């Protein structure tokens, strides 16, 4: 049968069409083989290929384990995520996988989120840009991605049923923009809906999300699939805009019956099934490259470079790092020998090889004495291990101590209950610090851990997250100065868990998780409310020193700005600085975070080199989501443009006056006294009615304040006047004034 013929779903019989909208097994599309549409494989994701060899999550063909997302996110480098994506795409071609299930881009709402290691950031701009690079990289090879989990999938507790209760503004400003950015800029072939409900409606049945917003507002043209087992009602899911149920639930007959009974529009079924056919047609060229082989060694190199860029140097007192060739090193901690390099659950892959820090140290030829220090289980500390570690520490110039979260401390499927490292590891740090004061801590953890209480005991700290299969080498590259640390924190490290804004509401109760902190997530909260943090969002040190100078703004439109600056490497070491641009809002009618990341650039500079960097901000970068207008709104006013190297290390702040978008909320009978008075058009009308004695205006300031917050009609009625008639007259005057100014039709929001 010809492979070139593009069939239309509507040409198939109802049963065939229904079956297309569900997989043929856990990892395959259904296809129409007799028409040249093969049921290709689709499988995890997200930081390497997990092509299952059986039903066990942990059995899969070897694939390169790139740094899990928590690590990769810290690279602040979409060009790097692109290269990782390309390599993943090539592995998919070899293994005949048409779609890799990732990346996951949900916001890290709480440090306790069980899948934080699979997600990028507490900030949607960083998450969106990093993920877009990865999606473009994979898809440049003719293989699809699946952006997941759409949407508001920010916890594991009760994950299959919980309702994420999020107000519209918070959704639009925090939880949807990363998806929106990737959809618009990278066009992922597929999107995976979330297990959870959003405001009471399952992700798989949420028509507002899957059709109105995703396809209607954002123009998405790809396929939406379910998370595994997320469909509860086939017809409802298809009606909502879900093309594909995974894995199949043997319920095609339900779909057929729904069409026959008029509960599912045939055109809608055609559209949903067509999405599956289109996906197969898109993947066909790559899937036809039989016998393709990727370069295993080259991909390991990509993993190594990605891991280097994922490491964040948090502290380096007295230049204790990098290590020098002649120094005697005590290498302590089981993680140096048994690295924790990936997370648990559906993302777990079988690496092509794993390099440990211990092996990599040995390869450097340095004088290294290893002691495991502790076991990775929760057995009490073994005194013999402590003694051995202390002996090694005492005899060394410097100690490199690997600490971290053991495998069973975090995984898909459950949230953490604490941010702390295991107590026995911290006890060991204390003891080692007494034996040798040159302690360098290397952390291995998927989700953020507390550092406040123990960091004074360390001279240097590398946050190395989970680094994938080449992580051991990458850590040694950084420790020895073969590579220069360039990672930046994609999330704030709070001083204490209790400082986090979700502390009162995460992970919710009785089936609901109420996002009560609203838009104040991560640094948006800590910075606005001036909370102390251990390390701010965007922070990271380097062996180089940099200077940012000559920051300038140029207005490129009524609500658009270009920011430019010179970034210089003022040291003798090649390195990279990550310049971050934050926007501080103008005086606003609504509460807004004190500033928000809107653009960033990782600038690689040779020793002594400098470069001019430009970043553009457009109207959306200044907007907030107005619930009253049901849309984005830019107020006129003076905005601050901040340039810095973290959310707290700002090197310049310049102001810019923006015209605003001209949108306003039309006054009506429910508008308050204050709203009428402050409105540029309504104000004079109100004034003339006050002067004419039709609208009361108390002299007592407290009563005036009380009146201010009341709807005008109520004030007049309570004062004994004919509120309705007076307000109707005022509205007539208001309409005429709007017409005279040519403003009719320009307004948004309620009448
Ligand atoms: C996870 C998804 C994953 C799918 C297939 C689900 O449990 O939530 O992220 O892609 O399983 O393994």
Tab-separated table of C-alpha atoms in Angstrom, residues 70 130 160 347 611 719:
chain	number	residue	atom	x	y	z
A	70	UNK	CA	16.506	19.892	37.447
A	130	UNK	CA	14.812	25.852	28.190
A	160	UNK	CA	-4.601	10.924	39.820
A	347	UNK	CA	11.662	8.788	33.522
A	611	UNK	CA	30.614	41.685	24.281
A	719	UNK	CA	-28.949	58.509	51.064
